[in-house]
Amino acid sequence: MRPRLETAAMDAITVRLFETIDEDNMAWIMAADSALRQAMGGALIDLTPSYTTLLVHYDCRRLSFADARKAIEKALTDLAPAESQNGTLHEIPVWYDESVGPELPLVAQRAGLEVDALIERHCAHDYCVFALGFAPGYGFMGLVDKALATPRLKTPRQRVAAGSVGIAERQTAIYPLRSPGGWNILGRTAVPLFEYAKKGEPLLRPGDKVRFKAITRAEFEAAGGDSTPLEERP
């Protein structure tokens, strides 16, 4: 692996470690995150890890571009993958049902599975949180079993309910608040991701893992979940 540095702005540098998305990348990404935070010290404004890159935003009043580049290059010398990502494993309870997950039968049919088998397969993997984006608290996770990979909807919905759990290609995610969206919705969780994000403490962070757990409607509603059906068509 040979890191590549790319100018992102007058006070930001993108560190590109990989060209393709892979769960194994995150051990390297998180090792780079730790090394860069230590190297940049008080000059660091923000550091954003993602699928294959890290964005280093620094204070150009304290560090010139040339010096920032040198500090980054030095920090990445002899970089080794982290033995442990030190991320948190989150168990997210999900009510899988066609009323709140209209694409549940579609994704099952495409995969050649019964709906119950699809749910079991979706819950069988600990998904890596690759990046945060789109909306506060929204974590892009993967990689979904190839058999479950499903293209985005041709026409996005104007309103996807908060807590909706969906699949797009080989990624899965949870909508933290009501918003437009084109992912295939399988169910809904009552975990208030947006509330965590509002406090500046997002529940999901890059390097974390998420394990989905199927629950009943009664359990979902007892946890404060909104069981209002989601429209079937966008």
Short mmCIF file of N, CA and C in Angstrom, two decimals, residues 83-189:
data_model
loop_
_atom_site.label_atom_id
_atom_site.label_comp_id
_atom_site.label_asym_id
_atom_site.label_seq_id
_atom_site.Cartn_x
_atom_site.Cartn_y
_atom_site.Cartn_z
N GLU A 83 -4.26 -3.62 15.03
CA GLU A 83 -4.62 -4.97 15.48
C GLU A 83 -6.08 -5.03 15.87
N SER A 84 -6.55 -3.92 16.41
CA SER A 84 -7.96 -3.81 16.76
C SER A 84 -8.44 -2.44 16.31
N GLN A 85 -9.60 -2.39 15.68
CA GLN A 85 -10.12 -1.10 15.22
C GLN A 85 -10.64 -0.26 16.39
N ASN A 86 -10.79 -0.89 17.54
CA ASN A 86 -11.28 -0.20 18.73
C ASN A 86 -12.67 0.42 18.51
N GLY A 87 -13.37 -0.10 17.51
CA GLY A 87 -14.72 0.38 17.29
C GLY A 87 -15.70 -0.35 18.19
N THR A 88 -16.90 0.20 18.25
CA THR A 88 -17.95 -0.37 19.10
C THR A 88 -18.88 -1.25 18.27
N LEU A 89 -19.29 -2.38 18.82
CA LEU A 89 -20.29 -3.23 18.17
C LEU A 89 -21.67 -2.82 18.69
N HIS A 90 -22.53 -2.37 17.79
CA HIS A 90 -23.89 -1.94 18.15
C HIS A 90 -24.89 -2.98 17.68
N GLU A 91 -25.74 -3.43 18.57
CA GLU A 91 -26.83 -4.32 18.17
C GLU A 91 -28.07 -3.46 17.96
N ILE A 92 -28.56 -3.43 16.74
CA ILE A 92 -29.70 -2.59 16.38
C ILE A 92 -30.94 -3.45 16.15
N PRO A 93 -31.96 -3.33 17.02
CA PRO A 93 -33.19 -4.10 16.84
C PRO A 93 -34.03 -3.53 15.69
N VAL A 94 -34.50 -4.41 14.82
CA VAL A 94 -35.25 -3.98 13.64
C VAL A 94 -36.54 -4.78 13.53
N TRP A 95 -37.63 -4.07 13.28
CA TRP A 95 -38.90 -4.73 12.95
C TRP A 95 -38.96 -4.83 11.43
N TYR A 96 -38.76 -6.05 10.93
CA TYR A 96 -38.82 -6.31 9.50
C TYR A 96 -40.26 -6.66 9.14
N ASP A 97 -40.89 -5.81 8.34
CA ASP A 97 -42.28 -6.06 7.96
C ASP A 97 -42.58 -5.26 6.71
N GLU A 98 -43.40 -5.84 5.83
CA GLU A 98 -43.69 -5.19 4.56
C GLU A 98 -44.38 -3.83 4.74
N SER A 99 -45.09 -3.64 5.83
CA SER A 99 -45.79 -2.37 6.04
C SER A 99 -44.81 -1.21 6.24
N VAL A 100 -43.67 -1.50 6.83
CA VAL A 100 -42.65 -0.45 7.03
C VAL A 100 -41.41 -0.71 6.18
N GLY A 101 -41.40 -1.84 5.50
CA GLY A 101 -40.30 -2.20 4.61
C GLY A 101 -40.84 -2.72 3.30
N PRO A 102 -41.36 -1.84 2.46
CA PRO A 102 -42.06 -2.26 1.23
C PRO A 102 -41.23 -3.11 0.27
N GLU A 103 -39.89 -2.95 0.30
CA GLU A 103 -39.07 -3.73 -0.64
C GLU A 103 -38.65 -5.09 -0.08
N LEU A 104 -39.13 -5.44 1.09
CA LEU A 104 -38.76 -6.72 1.70
C LEU A 104 -39.04 -7.90 0.76
N PRO A 105 -40.24 -8.00 0.18
CA PRO A 105 -40.49 -9.13 -0.73
C PRO A 105 -39.70 -9.03 -2.03
N LEU A 106 -39.46 -7.81 -2.51
CA LEU A 106 -38.70 -7.62 -3.74
C LEU A 106 -37.26 -8.09 -3.59
N VAL A 107 -36.62 -7.67 -2.50
CA VAL A 107 -35.23 -8.06 -2.27
C VAL A 107 -35.14 -9.58 -2.07
N ALA A 108 -36.12 -10.15 -1.37
CA ALA A 108 -36.14 -11.59 -1.15
C ALA A 108 -36.29 -12.33 -2.48
N GLN A 109 -37.19 -11.84 -3.33
CA GLN A 109 -37.41 -12.48 -4.62
C GLN A 109 -36.15 -12.43 -5.48
N ARG A 110 -35.49 -11.27 -5.51
CA ARG A 110 -34.27 -11.13 -6.31
C ARG A 110 -33.18 -12.07 -5.83
N ALA A 111 -33.17 -12.32 -4.50
CA ALA A 111 -32.14 -13.18 -3.93
C ALA A 111 -32.52 -14.65 -3.99
N GLY A 112 -33.76 -14.93 -4.41
CA GLY A 112 -34.22 -16.30 -4.47
C GLY A 112 -34.45 -16.89 -3.09
N LEU A 113 -34.91 -16.04 -2.17
CA LEU A 113 -35.10 -16.46 -0.78
C LEU A 113 -36.53 -16.19 -0.32
N GLU A 114 -36.96 -16.94 0.69
CA GLU A 114 -38.19 -16.58 1.39
C GLU A 114 -37.88 -15.35 2.24
N VAL A 115 -38.90 -14.59 2.59
CA VAL A 115 -38.68 -13.36 3.36
C VAL A 115 -37.98 -13.65 4.68
N ASP A 116 -38.40 -14.70 5.37
CA ASP A 116 -37.77 -15.03 6.65
C ASP A 116 -36.28 -15.34 6.48
N ALA A 117 -35.94 -16.01 5.38
CA ALA A 117 -34.54 -16.34 5.11
C ALA A 117 -33.75 -15.08 4.79
N LEU A 118 -34.38 -14.13 4.09
CA LEU A 118 -33.73 -12.86 3.79
C LEU A 118 -33.41 -12.11 5.08
N ILE A 119 -34.38 -12.06 5.98
CA ILE A 119 -34.18 -11.37 7.25
C ILE A 119 -33.04 -12.01 8.03
N GLU A 120 -33.05 -13.33 8.05
CA GLU A 120 -31.99 -14.06 8.75
C GLU A 120 -30.62 -13.74 8.14
N ARG A 121 -30.56 -13.67 6.82
CA ARG A 121 -29.30 -13.39 6.13
C ARG A 121 -28.85 -11.96 6.42
N HIS A 122 -29.78 -11.01 6.46
CA HIS A 122 -29.42 -9.61 6.72
C HIS A 122 -28.91 -9.44 8.15
N CYS A 123 -29.38 -10.27 9.05
CA CYS A 123 -28.97 -10.19 10.45
C CYS A 123 -27.73 -11.03 10.76
N ALA A 124 -27.24 -11.76 9.78
CA ALA A 124 -26.17 -12.73 10.04
C ALA A 124 -24.77 -12.14 9.98
N HIS A 125 -24.65 -10.88 9.55
CA HIS A 125 -23.33 -10.28 9.36
C HIS A 125 -23.16 -9.05 10.24
N ASP A 126 -21.95 -8.86 10.77
CA ASP A 126 -21.63 -7.63 11.49
C ASP A 126 -21.10 -6.63 10.47
N TYR A 127 -21.88 -5.57 10.22
CA TYR A 127 -21.54 -4.62 9.17
C TYR A 127 -20.58 -3.54 9.66
N CYS A 128 -19.59 -3.26 8.85
CA CYS A 128 -18.62 -2.23 9.18
C CYS A 128 -19.18 -0.86 8.80
N VAL A 129 -19.04 0.12 9.68
CA VAL A 129 -19.43 1.49 9.37
C VAL A 129 -18.26 2.12 8.61
N PHE A 130 -18.47 2.38 7.33
CA PHE A 130 -17.41 2.93 6.49
C PHE A 130 -17.29 4.44 6.62
N ALA A 131 -18.45 5.11 6.67
CA ALA A 131 -18.43 6.57 6.64
C ALA A 131 -19.75 7.12 7.15
N LEU A 132 -19.74 8.41 7.51
CA LEU A 132 -20.95 9.12 7.89
C LEU A 132 -21.24 10.17 6.83
N GLY A 133 -22.52 10.39 6.55
CA GLY A 133 -22.85 11.39 5.56
C GLY A 133 -24.32 11.38 5.22
N PHE A 134 -24.72 12.17 4.22
CA PHE A 134 -26.08 12.31 3.72
C PHE A 134 -26.98 13.03 4.71
N ALA A 135 -27.01 12.57 5.95
CA ALA A 135 -27.82 13.19 7.00
C ALA A 135 -27.11 12.95 8.33
N PRO A 136 -27.34 13.82 9.34
CA PRO A 136 -26.67 13.64 10.63
C PRO A 136 -26.95 12.27 11.24
N GLY A 137 -25.89 11.51 11.52
CA GLY A 137 -26.05 10.19 12.12
C GLY A 137 -26.20 9.06 11.13
N TYR A 138 -26.19 9.38 9.83
CA TYR A 138 -26.38 8.36 8.79
C TYR A 138 -25.06 7.65 8.53
N GLY A 139 -25.01 6.34 8.83
CA GLY A 139 -23.81 5.57 8.62
C GLY A 139 -23.93 4.65 7.42
N PHE A 140 -22.95 4.74 6.52
CA PHE A 140 -22.91 3.84 5.37
C PHE A 140 -22.20 2.56 5.80
N MET A 141 -22.88 1.42 5.69
CA MET A 141 -22.35 0.17 6.22
C MET A 141 -22.29 -0.92 5.15
N GLY A 142 -21.41 -1.88 5.36
CA GLY A 142 -21.30 -2.99 4.44
C GLY A 142 -20.28 -3.99 4.95
N LEU A 143 -20.02 -4.98 4.17
CA LEU A 143 -20.63 -5.18 2.86
C LEU A 143 -21.73 -6.22 2.97
N VAL A 144 -22.85 -5.92 2.33
CA VAL A 144 -23.99 -6.83 2.33
C VAL A 144 -23.66 -8.07 1.49
N ASP A 145 -24.17 -9.21 1.91
CA ASP A 145 -24.05 -10.45 1.15
C ASP A 145 -24.39 -10.17 -0.32
N LYS A 146 -23.56 -10.67 -1.22
CA LYS A 146 -23.76 -10.43 -2.65
C LYS A 146 -25.16 -10.84 -3.12
N ALA A 147 -25.69 -11.89 -2.52
CA ALA A 147 -27.02 -12.36 -2.93
C ALA A 147 -28.11 -11.35 -2.61
N LEU A 148 -27.87 -10.47 -1.63
CA LEU A 148 -28.87 -9.49 -1.21
C LEU A 148 -28.69 -8.14 -1.90
N ALA A 149 -27.58 -7.96 -2.62
CA ALA A 149 -27.31 -6.68 -3.27
C ALA A 149 -28.44 -6.33 -4.24
N THR A 150 -28.98 -5.12 -4.09
CA THR A 150 -30.13 -4.69 -4.89
C THR A 150 -29.93 -3.25 -5.32
N PRO A 151 -30.13 -2.92 -6.60
CA PRO A 151 -29.96 -1.54 -7.06
C PRO A 151 -30.91 -0.58 -6.34
N ARG A 152 -30.51 0.67 -6.28
CA ARG A 152 -31.39 1.70 -5.73
C ARG A 152 -32.68 1.76 -6.53
N LEU A 153 -33.71 2.34 -5.92
CA LEU A 153 -34.97 2.52 -6.62
C LEU A 153 -34.77 3.47 -7.80
N LYS A 154 -35.43 3.20 -8.91
CA LYS A 154 -35.30 4.08 -10.07
C LYS A 154 -35.80 5.48 -9.76
N THR A 155 -36.86 5.55 -8.95
CA THR A 155 -37.40 6.84 -8.53
C THR A 155 -37.38 6.91 -7.01
N PRO A 156 -36.54 7.76 -6.42
CA PRO A 156 -36.46 7.85 -4.96
C PRO A 156 -37.79 8.28 -4.35
N ARG A 157 -38.03 7.84 -3.14
CA ARG A 157 -39.19 8.31 -2.40
C ARG A 157 -38.96 9.75 -1.93
N GLN A 158 -40.03 10.49 -1.83
CA GLN A 158 -39.91 11.85 -1.30
C GLN A 158 -39.78 11.83 0.21
N ARG A 159 -40.36 10.81 0.84
CA ARG A 159 -40.32 10.73 2.31
C ARG A 159 -40.06 9.29 2.75
N VAL A 160 -38.93 9.10 3.39
CA VAL A 160 -38.60 7.81 4.01
C VAL A 160 -38.63 8.04 5.51
N ALA A 161 -39.33 7.21 6.24
CA ALA A 161 -39.50 7.41 7.69
C ALA A 161 -38.19 7.27 8.44
N ALA A 162 -38.07 8.04 9.52
CA ALA A 162 -36.91 7.92 10.40
C ALA A 162 -36.82 6.50 10.94
N GLY A 163 -35.61 5.96 10.98
CA GLY A 163 -35.41 4.61 11.49
C GLY A 163 -35.49 3.54 10.42
N SER A 164 -35.84 3.93 9.18
CA SER A 164 -35.94 2.95 8.11
C SER A 164 -34.58 2.31 7.81
N VAL A 165 -34.58 1.00 7.66
CA VAL A 165 -33.36 0.25 7.37
C VAL A 165 -33.43 -0.21 5.92
N GLY A 166 -32.38 0.11 5.15
CA GLY A 166 -32.44 -0.20 3.74
C GLY A 166 -31.16 -0.78 3.17
N ILE A 167 -31.26 -1.21 1.92
CA ILE A 167 -30.13 -1.76 1.18
C ILE A 167 -30.03 -1.04 -0.16
N ALA A 168 -28.81 -0.74 -0.57
CA ALA A 168 -28.54 -0.22 -1.91
C ALA A 168 -27.25 -0.87 -2.37
N GLU A 169 -27.34 -1.65 -3.44
CA GLU A 169 -26.19 -2.42 -3.90
C GLU A 169 -25.68 -3.29 -2.73
N ARG A 170 -24.41 -3.15 -2.33
CA ARG A 170 -23.88 -3.98 -1.25
C ARG A 170 -23.73 -3.20 0.05
N GLN A 171 -24.47 -2.12 0.17
CA GLN A 171 -24.43 -1.35 1.41
C GLN A 171 -25.79 -1.38 2.11
N THR A 172 -25.77 -1.16 3.40
CA THR A 172 -26.99 -1.07 4.18
C THR A 172 -26.87 0.14 5.08
N ALA A 173 -28.01 0.70 5.48
CA ALA A 173 -27.98 1.94 6.28
C ALA A 173 -29.30 2.13 6.99
N ILE A 174 -29.28 3.08 7.93
CA ILE A 174 -30.48 3.45 8.70
C ILE A 174 -30.72 4.94 8.49
N TYR A 175 -31.91 5.30 8.07
CA TYR A 175 -32.25 6.72 7.92
C TYR A 175 -32.48 7.31 9.31
N PRO A 176 -31.67 8.31 9.73
CA PRO A 176 -31.82 8.84 11.09
C PRO A 176 -33.01 9.79 11.27
N LEU A 177 -33.51 10.34 10.16
CA LEU A 177 -34.67 11.22 10.23
C LEU A 177 -35.43 11.11 8.92
N ARG A 178 -36.66 11.61 8.91
CA ARG A 178 -37.45 11.53 7.69
C ARG A 178 -36.80 12.36 6.60
N SER A 179 -36.64 11.75 5.43
CA SER A 179 -35.96 12.44 4.34
C SER A 179 -36.24 11.72 3.03
N PRO A 180 -35.91 12.34 1.90
CA PRO A 180 -36.01 11.61 0.64
C PRO A 180 -34.99 10.48 0.63
N GLY A 181 -35.21 9.48 -0.21
CA GLY A 181 -34.24 8.39 -0.28
C GLY A 181 -34.63 7.35 -1.30
N GLY A 182 -33.62 6.71 -1.88
CA GLY A 182 -33.88 5.73 -2.92
C GLY A 182 -33.42 4.33 -2.59
N TRP A 183 -33.18 4.05 -1.30
CA TRP A 183 -32.74 2.70 -0.91
C TRP A 183 -33.94 1.77 -0.77
N ASN A 184 -33.68 0.49 -0.88
CA ASN A 184 -34.72 -0.53 -0.71
C ASN A 184 -34.97 -0.74 0.78
N ILE A 185 -36.15 -0.40 1.25
CA ILE A 185 -36.44 -0.42 2.68
C ILE A 185 -36.97 -1.78 3.11
N LEU A 186 -36.31 -2.33 4.16
CA LEU A 186 -36.63 -3.67 4.65
C LEU A 186 -37.38 -3.66 5.98
N GLY A 187 -37.23 -2.62 6.75
CA GLY A 187 -37.82 -2.58 8.09
C GLY A 187 -37.53 -1.26 8.76
N ARG A 188 -37.71 -1.24 10.09
CA ARG A 188 -37.55 0.02 10.83
C ARG A 188 -37.04 -0.26 12.24
N THR A 189 -36.21 0.64 12.73
CA THR A 189 -35.72 0.56 14.10
C THR A 189 -36.17 1.78 14.90
#
